[in-house]
């Protein structure tokens, strides 16, 4: 493993330096995907010019205002020669072009990928069609969000609850195809900018079909393992199998469903009549801490609750008569019913928000259910920078989602109040760029497209677990990065979480086990830190300190190593819940997604069962890593 610690120059971050400063992006997008991808680049300092057709944005929604922050706007009629010439002049002077029309539309308008890359060989051209250009069946469709979701099976695969209740198909209130596609499009654009240096300055054409992005995002709902070990089957899955075998209807009521939920993976009503979501299953420490907090651990042990020391033993090696273990999902009967009843009574003694503070302070994953309006008004979302204020000339101040990725030294800048431009409001300034500005300064010195993958020389140390964290390096590995996944010799999570989820997230990685609590394990970690370009971890800042993986320590070992950290509730700033542990499920509960999907705070349901937000978070982690790599390439500084 090579020591890179002596490479590079002064590695101190420059305050206020935006990583994509000097990069110009043309945003031809309408609706969500294209404008959202361009917005992510604008948040990183790129100069983004948004181009509307005559009549303004095709999507007349307040959300269109949200997506145009930090952009300049111009209206062009590409069917008119003069306006088409302006578009071509802008292409010559730009680094990235983003569009999200169905295949062939941009070409008919005179701004197709081949023609524009001929005008500007350094251009990175990002297409986000609904369906792939090679899709003979659906590629021609005007692929609105609902069409993609329906064609891809999203509405028919919305979780075990909906199966048991017989609600099929089931509408989703989340714009998942556009969300996943926008994140993948923005990430690909930055990676292509990074790779231009190794491609003789030549750009690339990237296509991210939204239907493909949706299937990628919902991969954990589509896994089929055959044979699937019986030990992993939850009570809901067993009930579905029983009813199908008996030819019985799927007609359970919401109240009836509660009997099939695990005591460590369910909602409990509290003193304020608000449900509180507990997500502690499958983790040794979380279940133990929860039961200690509730004064239930020792009574359960005294009553004979089974505890397996090694969760990874085949079931055939379990002691005779043992059907499960404390903490191992799912909790076996009759213990599950007993624990649920006891915990339900205890949760009634305090309010949901009291429990949220108690769980957070104890490092136990749990959250009060909220409506989206309540989340937007919460102290944490404001103080942590998860929401920012923008000023729209017509509507005034608008509160909207904050940045999806940031470098540590730009945290303050990305949360500042910013403007939202009106259609065609910046015409004069943009025309000045088109007519007077220099053409793209990137020198193209080679006609070769380049044979190496974009990240062929990048090495990643993956210290993550579950879904969101492993998705980061899993995605970057597809672009050629070498990844070593370092896991503990004694896993914290059960094999259902580690192995089944890992079938998707750990593709393309090498594996290494080490006990970081020993001197030998720390020596292995030290050597890997010297080797790595990027270190990925999903943990709060408090957990990083416990693991001796602080940014200060990493920088001391390898000043060129980039640390990519994700967590459940953190943001560019610090809020009251920044250090609270959490999962996808708890973010859904906190932000109102479960209340929206289930229909009310009284009937909250997890959206699509597994990984809906986790995967998107992993995509954004990959975006952050790409931004940090590009910034290091330009400045020599790691972030």
XYZ file of C-alpha atoms in Angstrom:
639
model
C 0.000 0.000 0.000
C 1.540 3.280 -1.105
C 2.060 6.158 1.305
C 0.543 9.303 -0.236
C 1.030 11.490 2.812
C 3.958 13.360 1.276
C 2.194 14.248 -1.977
C 0.499 17.497 -2.875
C 0.980 21.028 -1.620
C -0.577 23.018 1.212
C -3.706 21.037 2.062
C -5.462 23.598 4.239
C -8.997 24.307 3.007
C -9.690 27.812 1.814
C -12.776 29.233 3.505
C -15.496 30.154 1.027
C -13.940 28.387 -1.941
C -16.791 26.694 -3.796
C -15.742 23.435 -5.457
C -17.497 24.018 -8.810
C -16.648 27.716 -9.094
C -15.823 28.532 -12.719
C -17.902 25.646 -14.116
C -20.768 26.731 -16.379
C -23.873 24.539 -16.688
C -26.682 24.859 -19.223
C -29.956 23.583 -17.771
C -32.457 22.780 -20.528
C -34.507 20.685 -18.102
C -38.191 20.949 -17.314
C -40.290 19.350 -14.576
C -38.041 17.836 -11.851
C -35.089 15.666 -12.851
C -33.064 18.032 -15.054
C -33.613 21.195 -12.987
C -32.901 19.263 -9.760
C -29.597 17.900 -11.088
C -28.583 21.400 -12.171
C -29.665 22.797 -8.792
C -27.290 20.366 -7.053
C -24.422 21.707 -9.172
C -25.477 25.314 -8.530
C -25.324 24.625 -4.789
C -21.646 23.764 -5.272
C -20.811 27.077 -6.923
C -21.390 26.263 -10.595
C -22.761 29.042 -12.783
C -26.072 27.591 -13.987
C -28.054 29.083 -16.858
C -31.603 27.746 -16.993
C -33.248 27.842 -20.419
C -37.052 27.896 -20.705
C -39.154 27.535 -23.866
C -41.549 30.300 -24.907
C -44.225 30.738 -22.266
C -41.925 29.868 -19.382
C -41.523 26.640 -17.412
C -43.658 23.764 -18.657
C -44.397 22.803 -15.044
C -46.298 25.684 -13.459
C -45.705 24.672 -9.853
C -44.149 26.315 -6.801
C -41.662 23.443 -6.909
C -40.285 24.864 -10.167
C -39.364 27.962 -8.179
C -37.558 25.821 -5.629
C -35.491 24.102 -8.320
C -34.288 27.373 -9.871
C -32.354 28.695 -6.904
C -28.877 30.053 -7.609
C -29.578 30.031 -11.363
C -29.858 32.645 -14.102
C -32.840 32.289 -16.443
C -33.407 32.995 -20.107
C -36.245 32.084 -22.483
C -35.231 30.802 -25.934
C -37.349 29.572 -28.815
C -35.044 26.952 -30.307
C -37.241 26.792 -33.421
C -36.103 30.323 -34.255
C -32.647 30.604 -35.894
C -31.519 33.568 -33.798
C -32.373 31.891 -30.491
C -30.846 28.610 -31.625
C -27.639 30.497 -32.442
C -27.655 31.934 -28.903
C -27.985 28.400 -27.497
C -25.062 27.239 -29.634
C -22.933 30.170 -28.477
C -23.717 29.251 -24.862
C -22.799 25.617 -25.529
C -19.397 26.698 -26.836
C -18.788 28.497 -23.561
C -20.075 25.839 -21.147
C -18.799 22.750 -19.359
C -22.020 20.812 -18.743
C -25.383 20.556 -20.505
C -28.332 18.873 -18.761
C -31.621 17.871 -20.411
C -34.437 15.511 -19.503
C -36.501 15.068 -22.669
C -37.402 11.801 -24.332
C -34.822 10.518 -26.831
C -34.633 12.477 -30.067
C -36.291 15.693 -28.898
C -33.079 17.656 -28.298
C -31.730 16.552 -31.680
C -34.874 17.777 -33.455
C -34.460 21.122 -31.675
C -30.886 21.446 -32.951
C -29.119 20.847 -29.639
C -28.537 17.066 -29.719
C -25.596 15.448 -27.987
C -23.499 14.635 -31.070
C -23.877 18.109 -32.567
C -23.178 19.941 -29.308
C -20.124 17.834 -28.491
C -18.836 18.583 -31.979
C -19.256 22.300 -31.222
C -17.515 21.872 -27.858
C -15.498 18.641 -27.424
C -14.956 19.431 -23.717
C -18.705 19.431 -23.035
C -20.214 16.952 -20.582
C -23.697 16.261 -21.954
C -26.136 14.701 -19.442
C -29.417 13.219 -20.704
C -32.131 12.179 -18.237
C -34.885 10.639 -20.418
C -37.782 8.755 -18.876
C -36.767 5.554 -20.652
C -33.505 4.610 -22.353
C -32.841 5.646 -25.930
C -32.359 1.937 -26.705
C -35.778 0.990 -25.236
C -37.904 -0.028 -28.213
C -41.095 -0.407 -26.157
C -41.133 2.727 -23.997
C -38.381 5.052 -25.253
C -40.797 7.094 -27.353
C -43.187 7.859 -24.465
C -43.495 11.322 -22.884
C -42.435 9.826 -19.575
C -44.074 11.723 -16.762
C -43.396 10.598 -13.209
C -46.496 8.446 -12.889
C -45.901 6.720 -16.230
C -42.389 5.689 -15.190
C -43.588 4.495 -11.786
C -46.454 2.498 -13.289
C -44.368 0.927 -16.053
C -41.558 0.008 -13.639
C -43.812 -1.650 -11.060
C -43.303 0.940 -8.316
C -47.026 1.187 -7.517
C -47.290 -2.615 -7.268
C -44.371 -3.071 -4.866
C -45.112 -0.777 -1.963
C -44.344 -2.913 1.052
C -45.663 -5.839 3.069
C -48.441 -3.825 4.723
C -50.020 -2.994 1.385
C -49.851 -6.640 0.320
C -51.638 -7.797 3.469
C -54.240 -5.031 3.195
C -54.868 -5.848 -0.452
C -54.082 -2.297 -1.613
C -52.524 -2.967 -4.996
C -51.601 -0.901 -6.906
C -50.830 1.774 -4.341
C -49.987 5.390 -5.164
C -46.696 6.819 -3.912
C -46.544 10.487 -2.858
C -42.800 10.649 -3.578
C -41.285 11.606 -6.948
C -38.753 8.799 -6.794
C -37.759 8.397 -10.485
C -36.791 12.065 -10.724
C -35.115 12.111 -7.317
C -32.900 9.105 -8.017
C -32.250 10.206 -11.605
C -31.294 13.754 -10.618
C -28.799 12.541 -7.999
C -27.229 10.052 -10.411
C -27.147 12.674 -13.166
C -25.424 15.284 -10.985
C -22.934 12.707 -9.701
C -22.125 11.532 -13.224
C -21.629 15.108 -14.403
C -19.071 15.855 -11.682
C -17.263 12.555 -12.211
C -17.048 13.279 -15.946
C -15.607 16.724 -15.179
C -13.058 15.030 -12.925
C -12.187 12.504 -15.654
C -11.639 15.155 -18.356
C -8.044 15.603 -17.143
C -7.254 11.961 -17.987
C -9.154 12.089 -21.281
C -7.172 14.868 -22.917
C -9.787 17.411 -21.850
C -12.552 15.602 -23.734
C -16.050 15.557 -22.287
C -18.594 12.766 -22.458
C -22.244 11.933 -23.145
C -24.070 10.427 -20.168
C -27.554 8.937 -20.253
C -29.413 8.213 -17.005
C -32.899 6.887 -17.850
C -35.232 7.694 -14.963
C -36.809 4.239 -15.151
C -33.365 2.692 -14.681
C -32.636 5.076 -11.812
C -35.912 4.062 -10.155
C -35.093 0.361 -10.382
C -31.651 1.102 -8.941
C -33.179 3.067 -6.073
C -35.736 0.392 -5.232
C -33.320 -2.525 -5.663
C -33.806 -3.642 -2.067
C -37.510 -4.154 -2.696
C -36.748 -6.264 -5.759
C -34.227 -8.738 -4.336
C -35.257 -12.347 -4.827
C -33.140 -14.865 -2.946
C -33.991 -18.484 -3.680
C -33.950 -20.398 -1.451
C -34.537 -17.671 1.134
C -33.629 -19.024 4.616
C -36.658 -19.447 6.851
C -34.891 -17.678 9.726
C -35.156 -14.354 7.853
C -38.914 -14.497 7.249
C -40.786 -11.865 9.260
C -44.270 -12.497 10.696
C -45.787 -10.432 7.880
C -44.009 -12.480 5.215
C -45.156 -15.699 6.881
C -48.731 -14.469 6.994
C -48.602 -13.526 3.312
C -47.296 -17.005 2.467
C -49.977 -18.644 4.643
C -52.812 -16.715 3.009
C -51.533 -17.362 -0.501
C -51.213 -21.085 0.195
C -54.758 -21.167 1.614
C -56.212 -19.007 -1.133
C -57.316 -16.485 1.512
C -57.936 -12.806 0.826
C -55.392 -10.137 1.617
C -57.801 -7.993 3.613
C -56.187 -7.132 6.937
C -57.130 -3.804 8.494
C -54.442 -1.399 9.678
C -55.195 -2.325 13.299
C -54.972 -6.045 12.510
C -51.510 -5.516 10.994
C -50.052 -4.451 14.335
C -50.061 -8.051 15.579
C -47.510 -8.938 12.878
C -44.960 -6.222 13.721
C -41.735 -6.857 15.631
C -41.487 -5.216 19.099
C -38.210 -3.545 18.092
C -39.456 -2.371 14.691
C -42.822 -0.697 15.194
C -44.710 2.384 16.428
C -46.060 2.840 19.962
C -48.670 5.366 21.100
C -47.420 7.782 23.756
C -49.028 9.984 26.420
C -49.726 12.714 23.845
C -51.551 10.207 21.553
C -48.753 10.606 19.005
C -46.996 7.443 17.783
C -43.280 6.939 18.388
C -41.306 4.763 15.961
C -38.762 2.326 17.417
C -36.220 0.892 14.955
C -33.766 -1.183 16.959
C -34.074 -4.632 15.419
C -31.057 -6.473 14.000
C -28.456 -4.587 16.078
C -26.882 -5.917 19.273
C -26.212 -2.642 21.057
C -29.440 -0.887 20.103
C -31.702 -3.629 21.426
C -29.647 -3.990 24.611
C -29.630 -0.227 25.252
C -33.379 -0.022 24.668
C -34.166 -2.821 27.085
C -31.805 -1.380 29.699
C -33.499 2.005 29.326
C -36.882 0.371 29.871
C -35.532 -1.761 32.792
C -36.513 -4.878 30.856
C -33.183 -6.506 30.028
C -32.552 -8.377 33.258
C -36.197 -9.472 33.738
C -36.200 -10.920 30.211
C -32.931 -12.720 30.815
C -34.250 -14.087 34.109
C -37.368 -15.321 32.311
C -35.214 -17.280 29.867
C -35.224 -15.101 26.748
C -32.714 -16.851 24.437
C -29.514 -15.004 23.526
C -27.220 -16.364 20.841
C -23.601 -15.301 21.112
C -22.949 -15.848 17.397
C -25.788 -14.620 15.196
C -24.035 -15.968 12.106
C -24.304 -19.631 13.081
C -26.494 -21.687 10.734
C -29.856 -22.384 12.317
C -28.982 -26.082 12.371
C -26.277 -25.237 14.927
C -28.607 -23.351 17.286
C -29.361 -24.982 20.647
C -32.307 -27.371 20.570
C -35.657 -25.611 20.903
C -34.240 -22.112 20.234
C -36.086 -20.291 17.438
C -34.412 -16.896 17.708
C -32.400 -14.568 19.866
C -32.710 -11.298 21.697
C -32.060 -8.580 19.098
C -32.078 -10.931 16.128
C -34.825 -10.006 13.661
C -37.545 -11.198 13.819
C -38.110 -11.652 17.574
C -39.547 -15.137 18.176
C -42.933 -15.817 19.710
C -44.154 -15.809 22.442
C -41.451 -13.319 23.428
C -42.465 -10.794 20.759
C -46.025 -10.493 22.059
C -44.846 -10.214 25.671
C -42.235 -7.543 24.931
C -44.655 -5.538 22.755
C -47.325 -5.433 25.465
C -44.856 -4.351 28.152
C -43.263 -1.657 25.994
C -46.657 -0.360 24.851
C -47.595 0.326 28.480
C -44.260 2.034 29.192
C -44.480 4.328 26.154
C -47.831 5.582 27.441
C -46.034 7.140 30.462
C -44.339 9.954 28.493
C -44.953 12.097 25.418
C -43.486 11.137 22.062
C -41.168 14.141 22.101
C -39.974 13.266 25.612
C -39.094 9.798 24.341
C -37.316 11.297 21.333
C -34.968 13.265 23.581
C -34.435 10.288 25.897
C -33.641 7.935 23.004
C -31.347 10.467 21.333
C -29.343 11.105 24.474
C -28.969 7.356 25.038
C -27.898 6.666 21.454
C -30.977 4.556 20.678
C -32.715 4.870 17.275
C -36.253 6.187 17.660
C -38.333 9.164 16.535
C -41.707 10.781 17.045
C -43.951 10.688 13.997
C -44.562 14.120 12.469
C -46.511 15.682 9.672
C -44.402 17.275 6.960
C -45.622 20.692 8.092
C -44.362 19.941 11.596
C -40.964 18.887 10.292
C -40.639 22.112 8.298
C -41.428 24.098 11.454
C -39.123 22.076 13.725
C -36.135 23.661 15.417
C -33.767 20.979 14.193
C -34.516 21.316 10.486
C -33.809 25.056 10.661
C -30.814 25.012 13.006
C -29.059 22.126 11.236
C -29.321 23.840 7.828
C -31.572 21.118 6.411
C -33.856 23.916 5.224
C -32.760 27.208 3.720
C -34.536 30.412 2.774
C -34.677 31.680 -0.782
C -36.045 34.974 -2.044
C -38.342 34.845 -5.044
C -39.049 38.183 -6.733
C -42.744 37.366 -7.139
C -43.549 35.326 -4.020
C -41.004 36.652 -1.530
C -39.212 34.411 0.999
C -39.623 30.677 0.403
C -38.438 27.959 2.759
C -37.072 24.938 0.908
C -34.812 21.935 1.197
C -31.174 22.637 1.936
C -28.162 21.353 -0.001
C -27.834 17.609 -0.510
C -24.028 17.620 -0.293
C -21.376 20.023 0.911
C -17.713 20.248 1.778
C -16.862 21.079 5.357
C -15.427 24.484 4.503
C -18.482 25.447 2.394
C -21.119 24.522 5.005
C -21.882 28.137 5.847
C -21.971 29.272 2.217
C -24.432 26.625 1.025
C -26.983 27.571 3.692
C -26.993 31.312 3.013
C -30.200 32.957 1.821
C -30.140 33.003 -1.968
C -32.187 34.333 -4.864
C -34.564 32.537 -7.215
C -34.611 33.967 -10.704
C -37.777 34.617 -12.710
C -38.175 33.297 -16.278
C -36.092 35.368 -18.718
C -35.051 37.735 -15.894
C -31.344 37.438 -16.685
C -31.531 37.708 -20.442
C -29.129 40.631 -20.850
C -26.467 39.110 -18.619
C -26.742 35.738 -20.359
C -26.583 37.297 -23.819
C -23.411 39.057 -22.740
C -21.940 35.655 -21.918
C -23.075 34.181 -25.232
C -21.773 37.044 -27.376
C -18.780 38.364 -25.507
C -17.502 35.591 -23.290
C -14.594 33.354 -24.177
C -15.253 29.859 -25.401
C -14.668 26.948 -23.016
C -11.104 27.280 -21.737
C -10.600 23.527 -21.317
C -8.000 22.457 -23.849
C -8.864 19.246 -25.713
C -5.517 17.691 -26.596
C -6.694 14.252 -27.684
C -9.374 12.866 -29.964
C -9.344 9.580 -28.075
C -12.329 8.975 -25.851
C -10.099 7.366 -23.238
C -10.095 3.697 -22.356
C -9.750 3.854 -18.585
C -12.837 4.132 -16.364
C -13.343 7.559 -14.823
C -12.109 6.480 -11.362
C -9.510 3.894 -12.396
C -6.846 5.365 -10.089
C -9.081 6.053 -7.066
C -9.010 3.879 -3.935
C -11.798 3.829 -1.362
C -11.794 2.532 2.201
C -15.399 1.611 3.021
C -16.179 1.569 6.763
C -19.961 1.714 6.388
C -22.865 -0.626 7.110
C -26.491 -1.406 6.184
C -27.611 0.376 2.934
C -26.947 4.114 2.663
C -23.246 3.994 3.527
C -22.268 0.975 1.379
C -24.163 2.484 -1.569
C -21.575 5.278 -1.839
C -18.562 3.111 -2.630
C -20.798 0.575 -4.393
C -21.773 3.246 -6.923
C -18.246 4.650 -7.299
C -16.853 1.141 -7.843
C -18.837 0.973 -11.081
C -16.756 3.846 -12.404
C -13.532 1.942 -11.748
C -12.668 2.787 -8.149
C -10.899 0.093 -6.140
C -12.826 -0.503 -2.908
C -11.810 -2.324 0.260
C -14.730 -2.950 2.620
C -13.418 -3.145 6.190
C -15.780 -4.822 8.643
C -15.535 -5.832 12.279
C -14.672 -9.435 13.160
C -17.794 -9.429 15.366
C -20.555 -7.713 13.387
C -23.014 -5.417 15.141
C -25.775 -6.252 12.663
C -27.453 -9.554 11.981
C -26.796 -11.548 8.788
C -30.136 -10.499 7.238
C -28.894 -6.900 7.235
C -25.261 -7.601 6.389
C -25.532 -10.425 3.844
C -28.892 -9.924 2.129
C -28.501 -6.165 1.763
C -24.834 -6.660 0.868
C -25.794 -8.619 -2.242
C -26.644 -5.261 -3.800
C -24.436 -2.722 -2.019
C -21.164 -4.696 -1.860
C -20.818 -5.624 -5.517
C -17.353 -4.885 -6.878
C -15.654 -4.605 -3.477
C -12.885 -6.518 -1.743
C -13.497 -7.555 1.862
C -11.293 -7.409 4.947
C -12.165 -8.187 8.578
C -10.322 -6.549 11.478
C -10.899 -5.869 15.167
C -10.261 -2.137 15.469
C -10.283 -2.414 19.259
C -6.900 -4.162 19.109
C -3.431 -2.803 18.307
C -3.222 -5.099 15.275
C -6.558 -3.816 14.001
C -5.493 -0.203 14.429
C -2.298 -0.929 12.479
C -4.387 -2.327 9.613
C -6.592 0.763 9.738
C -3.508 3.025 9.686
C -2.153 1.297 6.558
C -5.529 1.523 4.837
C -5.808 5.224 5.625
C -2.414 5.756 3.980
C -3.671 3.847 0.935
C -7.066 5.498 0.495
C -8.179 8.479 -1.565
C -11.647 8.397 0.016
C -12.806 7.071 3.380
C -16.555 6.478 3.680
C -18.337 6.134 7.001
C -21.925 6.438 8.214
C -21.752 7.786 11.749
C -22.382 10.946 13.711
C -19.464 13.159 14.674
C -19.738 11.750 18.190
C -19.406 8.214 16.848
C -16.386 9.210 14.741
C -14.603 10.330 17.883
C -15.389 6.998 19.565
C -13.924 5.161 16.552
C -10.773 7.356 16.494
C -11.703 8.374 12.954
C -11.927 12.131 13.332
C -11.060 14.325 10.348
C -8.025 15.532 12.305
C -6.676 12.004 12.719
C -7.296 11.087 9.077
C -5.624 14.275 7.844
C -2.612 13.608 10.088
C -2.192 10.124 8.629
C -2.949 11.018 5.006
C -3.515 14.704 4.139
C -4.858 13.741 0.695
C -7.574 11.432 2.023
C -11.152 12.648 1.600
C -13.586 11.756 4.388
C -17.174 11.214 3.214
C -19.481 11.024 6.228
C -23.241 10.554 6.187
C -25.718 10.225 9.037
C -29.452 10.334 9.684
C -30.135 13.855 10.962
C -26.956 15.900 10.516
C -26.652 18.921 8.249
C -24.256 21.704 7.262
C -24.818 23.147 10.730
C -25.492 21.618 14.139
C -29.028 21.106 15.409
C -30.509 19.474 18.517
C -30.771 16.066 16.795
C -27.520 16.073 14.818
C -25.948 13.370 16.998
C -29.064 11.179 17.200
C -28.707 7.766 15.560
C -31.233 6.771 12.958
C -32.190 4.876 9.845
C -34.195 5.467 6.688
C -37.332 4.506 8.637
C -36.807 7.191 11.272
C -36.175 9.897 8.690
C -39.483 8.897 7.098
C -41.221 9.161 10.471
C -39.632 12.517 11.304
C -40.293 14.229 7.975
C -43.909 13.122 7.568
C -43.380 10.588 4.792
C -44.917 7.788 6.858
C -47.919 9.908 7.786
C -48.416 10.900 4.135
C -48.078 7.359 2.838
C -50.251 5.846 5.551
C -52.817 8.640 5.324
C -52.515 10.197 8.802
C -50.537 10.342 12.022
C -52.860 7.652 13.337
C -51.994 5.222 10.511
C -48.323 5.830 9.605
C -46.711 3.363 7.209
C -43.165 2.953 6.034
C -42.786 3.822 2.365
C -41.902 0.877 0.087
C -40.562 -1.154 3.008
C -36.768 -1.077 2.495
C -34.189 1.514 1.494
C -36.314 4.215 -0.156
C -34.300 7.065 1.340
C -31.168 5.084 2.180
C -30.278 4.622 -1.483
C -30.892 8.276 -2.325
C -28.674 9.256 0.596
C -25.968 6.928 -0.745
C -26.253 8.546 -4.185
C -25.806 11.961 -2.558
C -22.797 10.614 -0.657
C -21.309 9.596 -3.994
C -22.051 13.107 -5.287
C -20.245 14.605 -2.287
C -17.267 12.309 -2.915
C -17.172 13.285 -6.586
C -17.266 16.985 -5.677
C -14.443 16.511 -3.173
C -12.345 14.632 -5.766
C -12.862 17.397 -8.328
C -11.987 20.032 -5.726
C -8.824 18.135 -4.751
C -7.840 17.805 -8.394
C -8.112 21.570 -8.908
C -6.607 22.753 -5.608
C -4.577 19.885 -4.139
C -6.668 20.097 -0.984
C -8.614 17.262 0.587
C -11.960 17.897 2.279
